[in-house]
GROMACS .gro file of C-alpha atoms in nm:
model
  277
    1MET     CA    1   6.464  11.519  20.820
    2LYS     CA    2   6.657  11.586  20.497
    3HIS     CA    3   6.733  11.940  20.621
    4LEU     CA    4   6.860  11.803  20.950
    5ILE     CA    5   7.100  11.569  20.775
    6PHE     CA    6   7.224  11.855  20.557
    7LEU     CA    7   7.305  12.064  20.862
    8ILE     CA    8   7.498  11.790  21.038
    9PHE     CA    9   7.698  11.688  20.732
   10PRO     CA   10   7.900  12.012  20.691
   11PHE     CA   11   7.980  12.005  21.060
   12CYS     CA   12   8.138  11.658  21.030
   13MET     CA   13   8.326  11.760  20.720
   14ALA     CA   14   8.472  12.051  20.909
   15CYS     CA   15   8.609  11.808  21.167
   16GLN     CA   16   8.773  11.591  20.903
   17PRO     CA   17   9.098  11.783  20.828
   18ALA     CA   18   9.217  11.755  21.188
   19THR     CA   19   9.155  11.380  21.181
   20ASP     CA   20   9.341  11.342  20.851
   21THR     CA   21   9.633  11.543  20.987
   22ALA     CA   22   9.656  11.321  21.293
   23GLN     CA   23   9.644  11.009  21.077
   24GLN     CA   24   9.914  11.143  20.847
   25ALA     CA   25  10.138  11.221  21.144
   26THR     CA   26  10.091  10.869  21.278
   27GLN     CA   27  10.168  10.717  20.938
   28ALA     CA   28  10.479  10.932  20.903
   29GLU     CA   29  10.608  10.795  21.234
   30ALA     CA   30  10.553  10.435  21.126
   31PRO     CA   31  10.873  10.249  21.028
   32ASP     CA   32  10.938  10.185  20.661
   33THR     CA   33  10.942   9.811  20.733
   34ALA     CA   34  10.576   9.807  20.846
   35LYS     CA   35  10.364   9.578  20.631
   36SER     CA   36  10.084   9.725  20.428
   37PRO     CA   37   9.734   9.578  20.473
   38LEU     CA   38   9.768   9.433  20.121
   39THR     CA   39  10.088   9.247  20.215
   40GLU     CA   40   9.936   9.121  20.538
   41THR     CA   41   9.633   8.994  20.348
   42LYS     CA   42   9.853   8.812  20.099
   43ASP     CA   43  10.063   8.656  20.377
   44THR     CA   44   9.746   8.540  20.547
   45THR     CA   45   9.614   8.391  20.224
   46ASP     CA   46   9.939   8.204  20.156
   47LEU     CA   47   9.946   8.080  20.516
   48GLU     CA   48   9.590   7.952  20.489
   49LYS     CA   49   9.679   7.774  20.165
   50ALA     CA   50   9.986   7.618  20.326
   51ARG     CA   51   9.784   7.478  20.613
   52ALA     CA   52   9.509   7.358  20.379
   53MET     CA   53   9.772   7.160  20.187
   54GLY     CA   54   9.884   6.995  20.509
   55PHE     CA   55  10.220   7.171  20.539
   56ASP     CA   56  10.367   7.201  20.888
   57THR     CA   57  10.700   7.280  21.050
   58GLN     CA   58  10.818   6.920  21.008
   59TYR     CA   59  10.776   6.960  20.633
   60LEU     CA   60  10.938   7.306  20.639
   61MET     CA   61  11.244   7.164  20.813
   62GLY     CA   62  11.281   6.865  20.581
   63GLN     CA   63  11.211   6.613  20.854
   64PHE     CA   64  11.055   6.355  20.623
   65ASP     CA   65  11.160   6.112  20.350
   66PRO     CA   66  11.071   6.260  20.009
   67SER     CA   67  11.122   5.923  19.837
   68GLY     CA   68  10.817   5.791  20.021
   69HIS     CA   69  10.607   6.107  20.007
   70PRO     CA   70  10.301   6.089  19.776
   71ASP     CA   71  10.357   6.444  19.643
   72PHE     CA   72  10.708   6.371  19.515
   73VAL     CA   73  10.841   6.213  19.199
   74GLN     CA   74  11.187   6.106  19.086
   75VAL     CA   75  11.339   6.322  18.814
   76PRO     CA   76  11.425   6.116  18.503
   77ASP     CA   77  11.797   6.099  18.431
   78ARG     CA   78  11.766   6.293  18.103
   79TYR     CA   79  11.680   6.610  18.297
   80ALA     CA   80  11.944   6.574  18.568
   81ASP     CA   81  12.316   6.519  18.610
   82ARG     CA   82  12.267   6.208  18.824
   83GLU     CA   83  12.011   5.951  18.934
   84GLY     CA   84  11.775   5.973  19.228
   85LEU     CA   85  11.686   6.341  19.237
   86LEU     CA   86  11.336   6.413  19.369
   87LEU     CA   87  11.093   6.703  19.330
   88ARG     CA   88  10.735   6.780  19.418
   89LYS     CA   89  10.512   6.674  19.130
   90ASP     CA   90  10.381   7.026  19.075
   91THR     CA   91  10.734   7.164  19.063
   92TYR     CA   92  10.850   6.888  18.831
   93ASN     CA   93  10.562   6.948  18.587
   94ALA     CA   94  10.639   7.320  18.580
   95PHE     CA   95  11.006   7.244  18.517
   96LEU     CA   96  10.915   7.012  18.227
   97ALA     CA   97  10.720   7.290  18.058
   98MET     CA   98  11.009   7.530  18.110
   99TYR     CA   99  11.262   7.272  17.990
  100GLU     CA  100  11.075   7.217  17.663
  101ALA     CA  101  11.042   7.590  17.602
  102ALA     CA  102  11.412   7.638  17.669
  103GLN     CA  103  11.503   7.357  17.432
  104ALA     CA  104  11.296   7.516  17.158
  105ASP     CA  105  11.514   7.827  17.204
  106GLY     CA  106  11.838   7.629  17.198
  107ILE     CA  107  11.886   7.634  17.575
  108GLN     CA  108  11.967   7.313  17.764
  109LEU     CA  109  11.865   7.307  18.131
  110VAL     CA  110  12.015   7.045  18.362
  111ILE     CA  111  11.905   6.992  18.723
  112ARG     CA  112  12.214   6.966  18.943
  113SER     CA  113  12.035   6.952  19.277
  114ALA     CA  114  11.673   6.919  19.386
  115THR     CA  115  11.513   6.806  19.713
  116ARG     CA  116  11.744   6.765  20.011
  117ASN     CA  117  11.587   6.658  20.341
  118PHE     CA  118  11.723   6.741  20.686
  119ASN     CA  119  11.968   6.450  20.700
  120TYR     CA  120  12.106   6.524  20.353
  121GLN     CA  121  12.159   6.889  20.443
  122LYS     CA  122  12.313   6.788  20.775
  123GLY     CA  123  12.577   6.592  20.586
  124ILE     CA  124  12.667   6.894  20.371
  125TRP     CA  125  12.675   7.131  20.670
  126GLU     CA  126  12.880   6.910  20.901
  127ARG     CA  127  13.139   6.826  20.636
  128LYS     CA  128  13.199   7.200  20.597
  129TRP     CA  129  13.177   7.264  20.973
  130THR     CA  130  13.446   7.006  21.052
  131GLY     CA  131  13.667   7.100  20.758
  132GLN     CA  132  13.619   6.766  20.585
  133GLN     CA  133  13.487   6.963  20.287
  134LYS     CA  134  13.643   7.299  20.207
  135LEU     CA  135  13.440   7.614  20.156
  136SER     CA  136  13.395   7.760  19.808
  137SER     CA  137  13.676   8.001  19.901
  138GLY     CA  138  13.908   7.701  19.944
  139GLU     CA  139  13.936   7.743  20.321
  140ASN     CA  140  13.907   7.478  20.590
  141ALA     CA  141  13.633   7.635  20.804
  142ALA     CA  142  13.732   7.449  21.122
  143GLN     CA  143  14.086   7.585  21.102
  144ALA     CA  144  14.022   7.930  20.955
  145PHE     CA  145  13.725   8.018  21.177
  146PRO     CA  146  13.757   7.875  21.529
  147ASP     CA  147  13.482   8.107  21.659
  148PRO     CA  148  13.153   7.917  21.611
  149LYS     CA  149  12.943   8.215  21.503
  150GLU     CA  150  13.204   8.335  21.255
  151ARG     CA  151  13.239   7.984  21.114
  152ALA     CA  152  12.863   7.950  21.074
  153LEU     CA  153  12.841   8.284  20.894
  154GLU     CA  154  13.114   8.178  20.651
  155ILE     CA  155  12.935   7.852  20.571
  156LEU     CA  156  12.607   8.040  20.538
  157LYS     CA  157  12.740   8.240  20.248
  158TYR     CA  158  12.629   7.952  20.024
  159SER     CA  159  12.506   7.660  20.239
  160SER     CA  160  12.198   7.637  20.461
  161MET     CA  161  12.174   7.510  20.814
  162PRO     CA  162  11.979   7.184  20.829
  163GLY     CA  163  11.614   7.267  20.892
  164THR     CA  164  11.633   7.601  20.709
  165SER     CA  165  11.692   7.512  20.344
  166ARG     CA  166  11.439   7.581  20.069
  167HIS     CA  167  11.563   7.257  19.915
  168HIS     CA  168  11.375   7.076  20.194
  169TRP     CA  169  11.049   7.183  20.031
  170GLY     CA  170  11.078   7.010  19.693
  171THR     CA  171  11.012   7.341  19.520
  172ASP     CA  172  11.370   7.450  19.451
  173ILE     CA  173  11.622   7.343  19.190
  174ASP     CA  174  11.984   7.421  19.110
  175LEU     CA  175  12.051   7.443  18.738
  176ASN     CA  176  12.359   7.375  18.523
  177ALA     CA  177  12.641   7.498  18.751
  178PHE     CA  178  12.715   7.603  19.109
  179ASN     CA  179  12.927   7.899  19.008
  180ASN     CA  180  12.806   8.251  18.931
  181ARG     CA  181  13.096   8.304  18.691
  182TYR     CA  182  12.963   8.028  18.467
  183PHE     CA  183  12.648   8.235  18.410
  184GLU     CA  184  12.837   8.550  18.326
  185GLU     CA  185  12.993   8.447  17.994
  186GLY     CA  186  12.946   8.217  17.697
  187GLN     CA  187  12.669   7.958  17.704
  188GLY     CA  188  12.611   8.012  18.074
  189GLN     CA  189  12.533   8.377  18.012
  190LYS     CA  190  12.278   8.277  17.747
  191ILE     CA  191  12.118   8.031  17.988
  192TYR     CA  192  12.089   8.289  18.264
  193ALA     CA  193  11.952   8.552  18.027
  194TRP     CA  194  11.688   8.303  17.912
  195LEU     CA  195  11.595   8.211  18.269
  196THR     CA  196  11.572   8.573  18.376
  197ALA     CA  197  11.340   8.649  18.085
  198HIS     CA  198  11.127   8.334  18.081
  199ALA     CA  199  11.140   8.143  18.412
  200PRO     CA  200  10.884   8.371  18.583
  201GLY     CA  201  10.634   8.274  18.314
  202PHE     CA  202  10.659   7.914  18.437
  203GLY     CA  203  10.630   8.011  18.804
  204PHE     CA  204  11.003   8.017  18.888
  205CYS     CA  205  11.197   8.290  19.067
  206GLN     CA  206  11.561   8.340  19.170
  207PRO     CA  207  11.536   8.373  19.551
  208TYR     CA  208  11.899   8.466  19.608
  209SER     CA  209  11.936   8.777  19.397
  210PRO     CA  210  12.240   9.007  19.431
  211LYS     CA  211  12.304   9.131  19.785
  212GLY     CA  212  12.241   9.502  19.838
  213PRO     CA  213  11.990   9.751  19.977
  214GLU     CA  214  11.697   9.553  19.836
  215ARG     CA  215  11.825   9.224  19.985
  216PRO     CA  216  12.072   9.303  20.262
  217ASN     CA  217  12.051   8.967  20.440
  218GLY     CA  218  12.080   8.603  20.350
  219TYR     CA  219  12.297   8.391  20.126
  220ASN     CA  220  12.517   8.533  19.856
  221GLU     CA  221  12.376   8.555  19.506
  222GLU     CA  222  12.303   8.219  19.341
  223LYS     CA  223  12.223   8.251  18.972
  224TRP     CA  224  12.165   7.876  18.955
  225HIS     CA  225  11.896   7.852  19.225
  226TRP     CA  226  11.531   7.874  19.112
  227SER     CA  227  11.218   7.831  19.319
  228TYR     CA  228  10.865   7.730  19.215
  229LEU     CA  229  10.657   8.013  19.360
  230PRO     CA  230  10.301   7.874  19.355
  231VAL     CA  231  10.404   7.640  19.639
  232ALA     CA  232  10.717   7.806  19.779
  233GLN     CA  233  10.528   8.128  19.858
  234GLN     CA  234  10.294   7.932  20.083
  235LEU     CA  235  10.587   7.770  20.262
  236THR     CA  236  10.761   8.106  20.301
  237ALA     CA  237  10.446   8.241  20.468
  238LEU     CA  238  10.438   7.937  20.697
  239ALA     CA  239  10.803   7.986  20.787
  240ARG     CA  240  10.739   8.351  20.869
  241ALA     CA  241  10.450   8.254  21.095
  242GLU     CA  242  10.578   7.941  21.269
  243LEU     CA  243  10.950   7.872  21.221
  244GLN     CA  244  11.169   7.991  21.508
  245ASP     CA  245  11.545   8.001  21.559
  246GLY     CA  246  11.513   7.779  21.867
  247MET     CA  247  11.373   7.497  21.652
  248ILE     CA  248  11.697   7.475  21.454
  249SER     CA  249  11.892   7.196  21.620
  250GLY     CA  250  12.035   6.846  21.578
  251PHE     CA  251  12.368   6.923  21.408
  252GLU     CA  252  12.710   7.064  21.486
  253GLY     CA  253  12.704   7.441  21.517
  254ALA     CA  254  12.327   7.459  21.569
  255THR     CA  255  12.366   7.671  21.881
  256THR     CA  256  12.467   7.966  21.661
  257ALA     CA  257  12.125   7.977  21.492
  258THR     CA  258  11.973   8.204  21.757
  259ASP     CA  259  12.262   8.453  21.762
  260ILE     CA  260  12.254   8.474  21.383
  261HIS     CA  261  11.872   8.504  21.367
  262VAL     CA  262  11.883   8.246  21.094
  263VAL     CA  263  11.509   8.246  21.022
  264ASP     CA  264  11.472   8.620  20.962
  265ASN     CA  265  11.810   8.670  20.796
  266TYR     CA  266  11.836   8.355  20.584
  267VAL     CA  267  11.506   8.167  20.549
  268LEU     CA  268  11.327   8.497  20.486
  269GLY     CA  269  11.625   8.678  20.334
  270ILE     CA  270  11.509   8.633  19.976
  271SER     CA  271  11.431   8.851  19.677
  272ASP     CA  272  11.110   9.052  19.703
  273LEU     CA  273  11.017   8.910  19.363
  274CYS     CA  274  10.986   8.568  19.530
  275ILE     CA  275  10.752   8.697  19.798
  276GLU     CA  276  10.506   8.916  19.609
  277LYS     CA  277  10.392   8.794  19.271
   0.00000   0.00000   0.00000
């Protein structure tokens, strides 16, 4: 029997190169955007974790009251620029550890914005949509951009549509200033350098990195926006699996969400560093 196996084995090996060649040709034809099995496995794991924690699309879209949610806590005034800010408890505890480490290095972190549910984000969006609040460029969007899609895209440079913001999740914070220039000189530059070097060690990532080949879609760069990955990665996986453009509704300008492909281009248009850890 051993001799029989020996005779068959070389025959199969001789067939192998043709099979490998065919496989290589197929792989070469596959698009660069195809997910590797490793990425798919990780997405599946994060999705399973998200569902195990009870997350659903209502949570993703901020359609709940964080002040009454058992997983949320109010941020003490000494860490924020105003009263009443809320975060998930796990995110808040991670921020505290990061805050203390920053202080030891002479860096003062201040939370400027934290959890914003659907209604809160709707207020921000509609004030910009109607021109009641000017864009960061100083323009009145309602006057400067009468075409709905163009107006939405201008607002989306820095503000999310209600139902699509990472701030709905309780995992994301805005720190110190809402202006990239602040973080490019003086004390702001020191703060950003510290965050870039140390925030990942506390679980935080900058989701809106500079726009370019590695992140062609989504909001403009936000040096102030940091996301707590141990939870946000699970919610990102859930958004990829279940959130659809057609779900984005209930505010002025919502009909543009489908044309813009807001889920793929904005909800998922984040730094690779905030997806794979």
